[in-house]
Each structure stands twice: as structure tokens, then as C-alpha cells.
PDB file of C-alpha atoms in Angstrom:
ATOM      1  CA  UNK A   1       0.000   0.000   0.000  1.00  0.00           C
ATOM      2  CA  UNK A   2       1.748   3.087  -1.184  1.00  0.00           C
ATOM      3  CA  UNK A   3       0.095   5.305   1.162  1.00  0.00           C
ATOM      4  CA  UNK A   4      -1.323   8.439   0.938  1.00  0.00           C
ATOM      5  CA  UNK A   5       0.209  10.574  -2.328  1.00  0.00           C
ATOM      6  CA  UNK A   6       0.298  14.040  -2.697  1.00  0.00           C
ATOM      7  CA  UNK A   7       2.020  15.875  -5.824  1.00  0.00           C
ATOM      8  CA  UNK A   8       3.786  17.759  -6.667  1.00  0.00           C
ATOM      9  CA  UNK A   9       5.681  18.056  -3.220  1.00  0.00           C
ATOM     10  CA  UNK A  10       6.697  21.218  -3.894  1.00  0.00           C
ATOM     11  CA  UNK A  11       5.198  23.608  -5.854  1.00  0.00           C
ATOM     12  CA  UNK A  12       6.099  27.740  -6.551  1.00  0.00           C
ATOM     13  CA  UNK A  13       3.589  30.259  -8.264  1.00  0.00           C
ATOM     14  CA  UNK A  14       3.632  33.299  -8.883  1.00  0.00           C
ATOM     15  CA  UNK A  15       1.066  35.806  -7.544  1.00  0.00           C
ATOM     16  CA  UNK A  16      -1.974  36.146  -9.668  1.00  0.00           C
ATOM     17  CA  UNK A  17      -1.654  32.674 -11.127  1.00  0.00           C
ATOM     18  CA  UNK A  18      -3.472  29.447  -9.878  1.00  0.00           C
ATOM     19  CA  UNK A  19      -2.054  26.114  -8.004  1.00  0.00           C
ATOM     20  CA  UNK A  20      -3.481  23.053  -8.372  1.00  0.00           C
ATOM     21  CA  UNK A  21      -2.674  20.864  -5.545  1.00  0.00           C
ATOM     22  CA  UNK A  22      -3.456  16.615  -6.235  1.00  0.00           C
ATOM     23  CA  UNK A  23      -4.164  13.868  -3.514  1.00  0.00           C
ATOM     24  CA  UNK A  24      -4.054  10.331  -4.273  1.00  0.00           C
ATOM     25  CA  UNK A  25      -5.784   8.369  -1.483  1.00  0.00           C
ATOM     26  CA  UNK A  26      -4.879   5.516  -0.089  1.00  0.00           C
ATOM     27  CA  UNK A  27      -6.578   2.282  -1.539  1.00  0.00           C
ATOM     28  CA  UNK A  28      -9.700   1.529   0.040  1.00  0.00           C
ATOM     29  CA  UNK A  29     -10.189   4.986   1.709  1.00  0.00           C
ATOM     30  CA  UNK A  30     -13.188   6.469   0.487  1.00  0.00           C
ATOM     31  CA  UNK A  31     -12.958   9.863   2.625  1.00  0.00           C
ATOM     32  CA  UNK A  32     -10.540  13.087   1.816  1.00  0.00           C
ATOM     33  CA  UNK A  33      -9.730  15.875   4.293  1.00  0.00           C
ATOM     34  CA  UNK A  34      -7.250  18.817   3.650  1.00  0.00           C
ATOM     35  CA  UNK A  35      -5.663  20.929   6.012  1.00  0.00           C
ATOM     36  CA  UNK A  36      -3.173  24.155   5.496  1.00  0.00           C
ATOM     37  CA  UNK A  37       0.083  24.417   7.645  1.00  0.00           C
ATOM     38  CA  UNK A  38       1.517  28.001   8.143  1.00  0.00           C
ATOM     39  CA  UNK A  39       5.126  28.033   9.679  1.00  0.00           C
ATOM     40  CA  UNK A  40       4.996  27.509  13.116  1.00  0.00           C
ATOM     41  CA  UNK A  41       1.542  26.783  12.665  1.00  0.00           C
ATOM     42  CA  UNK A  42      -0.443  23.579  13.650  1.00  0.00           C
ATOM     43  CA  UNK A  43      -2.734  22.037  10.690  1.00  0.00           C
ATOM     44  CA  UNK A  44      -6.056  23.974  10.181  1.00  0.00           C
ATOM     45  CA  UNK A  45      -8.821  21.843   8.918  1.00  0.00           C
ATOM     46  CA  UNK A  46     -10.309  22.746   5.140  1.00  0.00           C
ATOM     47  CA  UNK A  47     -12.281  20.497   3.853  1.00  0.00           C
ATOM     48  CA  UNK A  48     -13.888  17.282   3.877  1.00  0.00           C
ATOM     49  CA  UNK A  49     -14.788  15.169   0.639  1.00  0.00           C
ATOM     50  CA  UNK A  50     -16.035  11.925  -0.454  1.00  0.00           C
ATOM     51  CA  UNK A  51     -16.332  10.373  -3.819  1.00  0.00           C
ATOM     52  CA  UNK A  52     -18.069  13.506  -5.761  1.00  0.00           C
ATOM     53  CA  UNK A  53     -19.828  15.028  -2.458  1.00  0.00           C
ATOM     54  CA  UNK A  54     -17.867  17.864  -0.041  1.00  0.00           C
ATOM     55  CA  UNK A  55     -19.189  17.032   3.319  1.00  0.00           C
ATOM     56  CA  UNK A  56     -17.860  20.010   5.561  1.00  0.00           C
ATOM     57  CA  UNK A  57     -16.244  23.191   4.241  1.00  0.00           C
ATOM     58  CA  UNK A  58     -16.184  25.204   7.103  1.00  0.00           C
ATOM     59  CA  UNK A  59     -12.399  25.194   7.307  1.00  0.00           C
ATOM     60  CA  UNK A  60     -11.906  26.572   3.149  1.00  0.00           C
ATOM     61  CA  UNK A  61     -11.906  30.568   2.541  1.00  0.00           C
ATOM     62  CA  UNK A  62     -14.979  31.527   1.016  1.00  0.00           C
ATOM     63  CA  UNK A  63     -13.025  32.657  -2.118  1.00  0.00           C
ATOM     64  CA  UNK A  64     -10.090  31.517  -4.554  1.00  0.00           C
ATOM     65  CA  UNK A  65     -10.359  27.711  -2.799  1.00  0.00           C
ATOM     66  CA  UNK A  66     -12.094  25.045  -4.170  1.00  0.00           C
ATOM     67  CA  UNK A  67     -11.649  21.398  -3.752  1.00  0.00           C
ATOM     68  CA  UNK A  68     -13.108  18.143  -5.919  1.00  0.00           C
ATOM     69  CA  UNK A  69     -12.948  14.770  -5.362  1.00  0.00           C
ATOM     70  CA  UNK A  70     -14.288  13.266  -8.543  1.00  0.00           C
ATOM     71  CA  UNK A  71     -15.769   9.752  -8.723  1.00  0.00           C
ATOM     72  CA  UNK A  72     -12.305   8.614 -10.866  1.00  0.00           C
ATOM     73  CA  UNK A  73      -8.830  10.293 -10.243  1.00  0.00           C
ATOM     74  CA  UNK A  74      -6.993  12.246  -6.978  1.00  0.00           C
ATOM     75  CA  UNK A  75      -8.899  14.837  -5.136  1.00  0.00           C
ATOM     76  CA  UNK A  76      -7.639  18.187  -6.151  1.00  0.00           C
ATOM     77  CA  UNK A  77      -7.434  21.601  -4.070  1.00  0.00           C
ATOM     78  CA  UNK A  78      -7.404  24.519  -6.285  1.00  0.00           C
ATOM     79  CA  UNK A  79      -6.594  27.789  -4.788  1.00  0.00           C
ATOM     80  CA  UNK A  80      -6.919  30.835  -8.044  1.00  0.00           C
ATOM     81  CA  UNK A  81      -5.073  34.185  -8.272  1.00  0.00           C
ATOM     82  CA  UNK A  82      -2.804  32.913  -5.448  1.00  0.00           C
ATOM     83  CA  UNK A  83      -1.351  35.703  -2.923  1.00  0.00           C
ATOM     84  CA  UNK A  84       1.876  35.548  -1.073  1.00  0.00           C
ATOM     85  CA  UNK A  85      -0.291  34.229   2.393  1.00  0.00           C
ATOM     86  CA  UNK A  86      -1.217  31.214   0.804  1.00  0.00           C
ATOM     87  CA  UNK A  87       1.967  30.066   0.693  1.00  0.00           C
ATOM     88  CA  UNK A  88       2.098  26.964   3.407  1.00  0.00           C
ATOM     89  CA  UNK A  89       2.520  23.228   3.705  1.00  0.00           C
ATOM     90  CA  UNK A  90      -0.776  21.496   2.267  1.00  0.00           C
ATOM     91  CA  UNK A  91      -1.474  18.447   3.573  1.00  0.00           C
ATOM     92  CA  UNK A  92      -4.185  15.549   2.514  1.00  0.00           C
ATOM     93  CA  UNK A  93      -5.277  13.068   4.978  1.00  0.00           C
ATOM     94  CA  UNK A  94      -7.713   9.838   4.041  1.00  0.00           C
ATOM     95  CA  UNK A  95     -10.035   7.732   5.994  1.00  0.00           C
ATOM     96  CA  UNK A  96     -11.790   4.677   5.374  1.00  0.00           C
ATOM     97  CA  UNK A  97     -15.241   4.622   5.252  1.00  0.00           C
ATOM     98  CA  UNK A  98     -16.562   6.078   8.624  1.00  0.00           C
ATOM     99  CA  UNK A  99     -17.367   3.634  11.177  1.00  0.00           C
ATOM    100  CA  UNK A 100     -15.120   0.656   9.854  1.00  0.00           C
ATOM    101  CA  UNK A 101     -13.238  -0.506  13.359  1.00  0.00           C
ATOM    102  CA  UNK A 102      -9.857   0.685  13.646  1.00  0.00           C
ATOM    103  CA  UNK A 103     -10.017   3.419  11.822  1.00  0.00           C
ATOM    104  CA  UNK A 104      -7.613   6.341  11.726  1.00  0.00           C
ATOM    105  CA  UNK A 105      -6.848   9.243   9.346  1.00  0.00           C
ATOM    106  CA  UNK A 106      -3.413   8.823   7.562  1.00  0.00           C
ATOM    107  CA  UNK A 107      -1.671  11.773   6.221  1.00  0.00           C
ATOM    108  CA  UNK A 108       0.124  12.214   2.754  1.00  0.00           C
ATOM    109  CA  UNK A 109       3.678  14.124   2.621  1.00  0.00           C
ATOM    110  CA  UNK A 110       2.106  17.387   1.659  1.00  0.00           C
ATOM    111  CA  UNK A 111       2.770  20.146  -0.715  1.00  0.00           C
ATOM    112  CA  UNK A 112       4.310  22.771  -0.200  1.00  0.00           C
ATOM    113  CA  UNK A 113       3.189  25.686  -2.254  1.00  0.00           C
ATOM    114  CA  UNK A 114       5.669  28.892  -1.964  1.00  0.00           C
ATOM    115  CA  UNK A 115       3.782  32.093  -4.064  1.00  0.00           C
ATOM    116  CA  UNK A 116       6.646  34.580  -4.834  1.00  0.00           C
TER     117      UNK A 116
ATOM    118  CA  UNK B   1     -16.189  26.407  17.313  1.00  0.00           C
ATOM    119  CA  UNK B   2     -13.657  24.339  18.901  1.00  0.00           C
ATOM    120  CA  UNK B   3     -10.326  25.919  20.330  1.00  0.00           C
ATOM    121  CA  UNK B   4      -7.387  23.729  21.155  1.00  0.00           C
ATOM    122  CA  UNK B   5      -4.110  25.242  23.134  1.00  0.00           C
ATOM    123  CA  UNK B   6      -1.103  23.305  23.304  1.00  0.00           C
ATOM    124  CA  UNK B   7       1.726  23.890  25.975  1.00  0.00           C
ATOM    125  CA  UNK B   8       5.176  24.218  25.967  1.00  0.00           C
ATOM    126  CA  UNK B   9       5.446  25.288  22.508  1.00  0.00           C
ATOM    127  CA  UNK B  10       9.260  23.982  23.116  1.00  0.00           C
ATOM    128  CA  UNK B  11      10.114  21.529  25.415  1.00  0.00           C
ATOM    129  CA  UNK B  12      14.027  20.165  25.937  1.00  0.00           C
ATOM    130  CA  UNK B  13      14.583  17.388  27.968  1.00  0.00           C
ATOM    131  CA  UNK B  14      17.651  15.173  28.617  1.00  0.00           C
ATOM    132  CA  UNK B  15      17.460  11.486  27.302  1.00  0.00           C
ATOM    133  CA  UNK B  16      16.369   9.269  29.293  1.00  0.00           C
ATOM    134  CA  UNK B  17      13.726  12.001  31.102  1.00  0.00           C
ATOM    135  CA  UNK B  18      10.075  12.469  30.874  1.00  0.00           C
ATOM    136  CA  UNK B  19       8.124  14.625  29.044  1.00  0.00           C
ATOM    137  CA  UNK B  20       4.596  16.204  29.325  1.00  0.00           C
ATOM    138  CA  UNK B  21       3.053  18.068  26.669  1.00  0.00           C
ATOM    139  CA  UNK B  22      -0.800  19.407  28.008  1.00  0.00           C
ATOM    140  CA  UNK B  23      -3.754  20.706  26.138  1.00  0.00           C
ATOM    141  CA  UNK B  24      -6.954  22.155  26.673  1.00  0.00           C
ATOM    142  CA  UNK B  25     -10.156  22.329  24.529  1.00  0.00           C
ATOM    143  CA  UNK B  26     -13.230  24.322  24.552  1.00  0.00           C
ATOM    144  CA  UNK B  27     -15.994  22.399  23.205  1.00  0.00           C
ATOM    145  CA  UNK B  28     -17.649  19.819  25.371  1.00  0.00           C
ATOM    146  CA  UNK B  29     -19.138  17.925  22.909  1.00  0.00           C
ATOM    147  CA  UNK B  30     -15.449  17.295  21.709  1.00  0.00           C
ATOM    148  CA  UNK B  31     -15.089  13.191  22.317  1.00  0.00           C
ATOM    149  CA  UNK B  32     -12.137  11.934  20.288  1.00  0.00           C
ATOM    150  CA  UNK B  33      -8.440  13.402  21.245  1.00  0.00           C
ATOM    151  CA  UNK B  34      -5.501  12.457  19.137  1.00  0.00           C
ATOM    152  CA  UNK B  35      -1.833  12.942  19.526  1.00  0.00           C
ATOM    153  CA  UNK B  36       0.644  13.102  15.614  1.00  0.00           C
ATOM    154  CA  UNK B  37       4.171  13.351  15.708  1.00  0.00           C
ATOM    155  CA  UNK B  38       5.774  15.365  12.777  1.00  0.00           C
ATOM    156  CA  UNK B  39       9.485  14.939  12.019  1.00  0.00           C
ATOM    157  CA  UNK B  40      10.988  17.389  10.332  1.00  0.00           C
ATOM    158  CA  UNK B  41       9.553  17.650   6.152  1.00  0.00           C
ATOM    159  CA  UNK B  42       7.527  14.608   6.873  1.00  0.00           C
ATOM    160  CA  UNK B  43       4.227  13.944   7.326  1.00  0.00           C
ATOM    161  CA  UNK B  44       2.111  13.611  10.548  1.00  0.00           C
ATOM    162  CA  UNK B  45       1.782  10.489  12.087  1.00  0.00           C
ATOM    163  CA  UNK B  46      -0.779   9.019  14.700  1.00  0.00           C
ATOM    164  CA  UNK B  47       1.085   7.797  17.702  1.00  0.00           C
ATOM    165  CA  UNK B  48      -2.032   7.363  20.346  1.00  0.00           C
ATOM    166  CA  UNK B  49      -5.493   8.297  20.730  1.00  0.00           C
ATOM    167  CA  UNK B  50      -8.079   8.035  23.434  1.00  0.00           C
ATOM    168  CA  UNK B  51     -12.238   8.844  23.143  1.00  0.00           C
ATOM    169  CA  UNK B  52     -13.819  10.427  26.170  1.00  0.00           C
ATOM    170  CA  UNK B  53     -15.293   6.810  27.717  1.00  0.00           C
ATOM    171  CA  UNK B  54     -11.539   6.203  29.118  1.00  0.00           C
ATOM    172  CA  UNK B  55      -9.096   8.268  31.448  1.00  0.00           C
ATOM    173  CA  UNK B  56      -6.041   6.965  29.977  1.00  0.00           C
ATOM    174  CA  UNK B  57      -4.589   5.200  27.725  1.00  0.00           C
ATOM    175  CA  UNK B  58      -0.900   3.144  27.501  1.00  0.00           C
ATOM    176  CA  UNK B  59       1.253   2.276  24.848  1.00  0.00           C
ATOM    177  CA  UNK B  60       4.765   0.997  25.625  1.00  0.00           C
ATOM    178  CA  UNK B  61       6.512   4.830  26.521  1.00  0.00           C
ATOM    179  CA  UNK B  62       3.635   6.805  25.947  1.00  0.00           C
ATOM    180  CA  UNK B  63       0.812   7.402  27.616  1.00  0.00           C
ATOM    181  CA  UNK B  64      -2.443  10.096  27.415  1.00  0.00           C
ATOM    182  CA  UNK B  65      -4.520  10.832  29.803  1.00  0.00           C
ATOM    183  CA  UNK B  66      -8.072  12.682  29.702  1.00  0.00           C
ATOM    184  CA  UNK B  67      -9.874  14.721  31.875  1.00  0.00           C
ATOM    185  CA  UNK B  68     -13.073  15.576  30.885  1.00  0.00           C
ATOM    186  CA  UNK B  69     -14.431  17.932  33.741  1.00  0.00           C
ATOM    187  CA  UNK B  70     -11.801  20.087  33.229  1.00  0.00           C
ATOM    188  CA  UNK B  71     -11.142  19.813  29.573  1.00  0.00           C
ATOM    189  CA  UNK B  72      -7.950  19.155  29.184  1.00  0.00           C
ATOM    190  CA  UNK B  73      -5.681  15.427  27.816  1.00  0.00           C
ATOM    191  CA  UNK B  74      -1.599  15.346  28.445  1.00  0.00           C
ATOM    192  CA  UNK B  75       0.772  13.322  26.620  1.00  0.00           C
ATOM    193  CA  UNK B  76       3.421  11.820  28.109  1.00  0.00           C
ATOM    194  CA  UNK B  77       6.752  10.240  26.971  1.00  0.00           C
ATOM    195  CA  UNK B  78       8.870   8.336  28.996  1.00  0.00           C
ATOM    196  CA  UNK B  79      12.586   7.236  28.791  1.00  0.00           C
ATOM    197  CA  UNK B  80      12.501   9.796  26.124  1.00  0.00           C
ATOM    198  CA  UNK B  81      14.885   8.771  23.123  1.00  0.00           C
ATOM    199  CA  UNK B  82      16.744  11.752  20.830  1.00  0.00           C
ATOM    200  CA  UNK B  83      14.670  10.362  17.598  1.00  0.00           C
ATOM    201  CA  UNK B  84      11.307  11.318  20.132  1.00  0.00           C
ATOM    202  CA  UNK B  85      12.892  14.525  19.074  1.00  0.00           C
ATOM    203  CA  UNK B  86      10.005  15.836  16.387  1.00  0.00           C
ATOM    204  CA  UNK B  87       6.640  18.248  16.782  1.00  0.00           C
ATOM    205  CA  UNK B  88       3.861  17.091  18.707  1.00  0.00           C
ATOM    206  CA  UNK B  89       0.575  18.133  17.903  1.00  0.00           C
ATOM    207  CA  UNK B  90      -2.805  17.354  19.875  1.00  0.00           C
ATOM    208  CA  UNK B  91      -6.117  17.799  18.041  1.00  0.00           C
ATOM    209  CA  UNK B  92      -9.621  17.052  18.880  1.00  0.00           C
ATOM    210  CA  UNK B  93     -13.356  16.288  17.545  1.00  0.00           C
ATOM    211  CA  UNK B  94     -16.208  14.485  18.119  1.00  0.00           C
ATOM    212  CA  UNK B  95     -15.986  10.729  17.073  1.00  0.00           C
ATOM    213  CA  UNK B  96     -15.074  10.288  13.783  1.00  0.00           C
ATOM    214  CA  UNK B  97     -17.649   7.801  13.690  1.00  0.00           C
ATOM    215  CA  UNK B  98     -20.038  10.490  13.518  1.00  0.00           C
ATOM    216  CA  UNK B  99     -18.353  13.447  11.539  1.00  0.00           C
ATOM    217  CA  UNK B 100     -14.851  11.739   9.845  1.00  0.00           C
ATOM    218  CA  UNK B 101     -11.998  13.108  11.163  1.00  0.00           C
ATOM    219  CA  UNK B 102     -12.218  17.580  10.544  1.00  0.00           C
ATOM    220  CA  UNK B 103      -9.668  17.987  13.330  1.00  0.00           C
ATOM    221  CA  UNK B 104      -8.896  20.668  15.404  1.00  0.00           C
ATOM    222  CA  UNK B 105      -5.453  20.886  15.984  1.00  0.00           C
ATOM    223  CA  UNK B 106      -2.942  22.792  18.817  1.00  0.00           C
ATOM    224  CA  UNK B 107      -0.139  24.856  17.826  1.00  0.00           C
ATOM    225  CA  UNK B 108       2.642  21.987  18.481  1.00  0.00           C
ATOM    226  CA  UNK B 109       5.306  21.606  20.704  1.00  0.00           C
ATOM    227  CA  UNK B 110       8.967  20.802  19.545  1.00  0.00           C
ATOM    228  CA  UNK B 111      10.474  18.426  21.462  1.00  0.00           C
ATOM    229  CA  UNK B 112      14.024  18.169  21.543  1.00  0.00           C
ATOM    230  CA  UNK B 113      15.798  15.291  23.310  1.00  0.00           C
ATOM    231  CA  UNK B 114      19.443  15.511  23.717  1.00  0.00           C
ATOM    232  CA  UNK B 115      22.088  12.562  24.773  1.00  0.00           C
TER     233      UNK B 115
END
């Protein structure tokens, strides 16, 4: 099980432009969650997806973010006309389904996006 | 919503030594309180969790324990090794069960162990 993938691992735009930000996750896990690290910062909660449905958004900013998990390929986090604070670690996390024992949410490597 | 505060922030501590990192949360209906290390560049890893129906919970050198009344779970780390040395972050939720896991994390502390 290769785990949970996230690429590209590092990723620089330039202000204005849009970064497009791809989760791979792991086999079996049906659930996708995003968080944003700022340095020094601990993870702040996005975004929750399943297979074509967001389930909790209370976490993305209500403009420029968007996120998709479509029934075939990675989940994707798209932030447009990017501005020098959205540069951070992004990290993608996956779940089984909820409720299967044993459960836990495993974390990809992130991304880290640096807007100059 | 829910607010989680992590202390120390840093924490150094001779090998060998304990360690106690504490946090507080604000929301009561909060019932599921994990602990991830972070090395450096890497990615965060579960190393314990505990849901509100227990006080504490073992595994080998760590330990968390959970006090509901007053809000507020501690990790602790004993024997401490130098590659314990990492960031600690606590987080908590209600049960995943419910909601999937939209955490709330703390700040982090950065433990540093030193032979």
C-alpha cells in the first residue's frame, strides 16, 4: 500500500496565477480531508470530501479555494489568483469509510506551495 | 467552534527524562483526542489516541490521559529517546464515527531530546 500521495511536493507560483494541488488516497479509503500548515503553525482543517460530495467546508476561505474529489482520479485543491499568504505546507489526509473498526486518518507528505 | 491550546510550545529534555506536553479544549461535545508526531519535512503520524469513555490510555513509553471535567488530555513520553525529538501536535473532535476526522489541531510543541 503506497500510502497516501500528494504531488507535486513542492510547488512555486507566482502571484496572480493558480495552483493546483493533487491527492491520491490511499486504496480503500473512500474519505478526503485537507488541512493548510503556516510556519509555526499547527494544521487547520479545510475540507472534507467523499467520492463527488464535499461534506464540511467550514475550514476553506470563502473565495479563490475550491476542492473536488471526482468519482475517478486524486482529489484536487485549487486555490486561483494565489497571494503571497497562501503560501504553506498542504497536507491531505484519508479515511476509510466512517465507522469501519480501527479506523484512523493517515496523512500524505504534503505540498508545499511557496507564491513569490 | 472548537479551540485547542497546546503547551510548551518547546520543550528540551535530557534522554532518558520524561516529558509532558498538556492541552486544553473548549468544546464539550469534543469526544475523540488524538496525539501526531511530525518529524521534520515529513508527514504527521498518529502515535495514540483516546475517546472520552476512558481516562487513559498506555502504549509501551507513551501514555495520554483525559480529563473531561476540566477539559484538558496530556501526553506523556517516557525514557525519552533523541529520535522522540520531532513536533507534537494534539487535536480534537467528536468521534469520527459520527463526523470523519475535521480535526482541530494545537499549535505543536517541539520536542528536543538531547544525549
Amino acid at each position: 500500500n503506497a500510502g497516501v500521495m500528494q504531488n507535486p511536493r513542492h510547488l512555486v507560483r507566482r502571484r496572480g496565477q493558480e495552483a493546483r494541488l493533487r491527492c491520491s488516497p490511499m486504496k480503500g479509503h473512500s474519505h478526503v480531508y485537507w488541512y493548510r500548515q503556516l510556519p509555526e503553525e499547527g494544521l487547520k482543517f479545510m475540507v472534507y470530501l467523499q467520492k463527488e460530495n464535499i461534506i464540511d467546508e467550514s475550514g476553506m476561505p470563502k473565495e479563490r479555494f475550491s476542492a473536488e474529489f471526482p468519482k475517478e482520479g486524486p482529489s484536487i485543491l485549487r486555490i486561483q489568483q494565489v497571494v503571497r499568504g497562501d503560501s504553506a505546507a498542504y497536507f491531505c489526509a484519508s479515511s476509510p469509510p466512517i465507522g469501519a473498526l480501527g479506523t484512523e486518518a493517515f496523512f500524505g507528505q504534503g505540498t508545499r506551495l511557496t507564491v513569490v | 467552534g472548537e479551540n485547542v491550546e497546546q503547551h510548551p510550545s518547546t520543550l528540551s529534555v535530557q534522554e532518558g527524562d520524561s516529558a509532558v506536553i498538556k492541552c486544553t479544549y473548549s468544546d464539550s461535545a469534543s469526544n475523540y483526542f488524538p496525539w501526531y508526531k511530525q518529524e521534520l519535512g515529513k508527514r504527521p503520524q498518529l502515535i495514540i489516541d483516546i475517546r472520552s469513555n476512558v481516562g487513559e490510555k498506555k502504549d509501551q513509553r507513551i501514555a495520554v490521559t483525559l480529563n473531561k471535567t476540566a477539559k484538558h488530555f496530556s501526553l506523556h513520553i517516557t525514557e525519552t529517546q533523541p529520535e522522540d525529538s520531532a513536533v507534537y501536535f494534539c487535536a480534537a473532535s467528536i468521534d469520527p464515527a459520527d463526523s470523519g476526522y475535521a480535526l482541530n489541531f494545537g499549535k505543536g510543541t517541539s520536542l528536543l531530546v538531547t544525549p
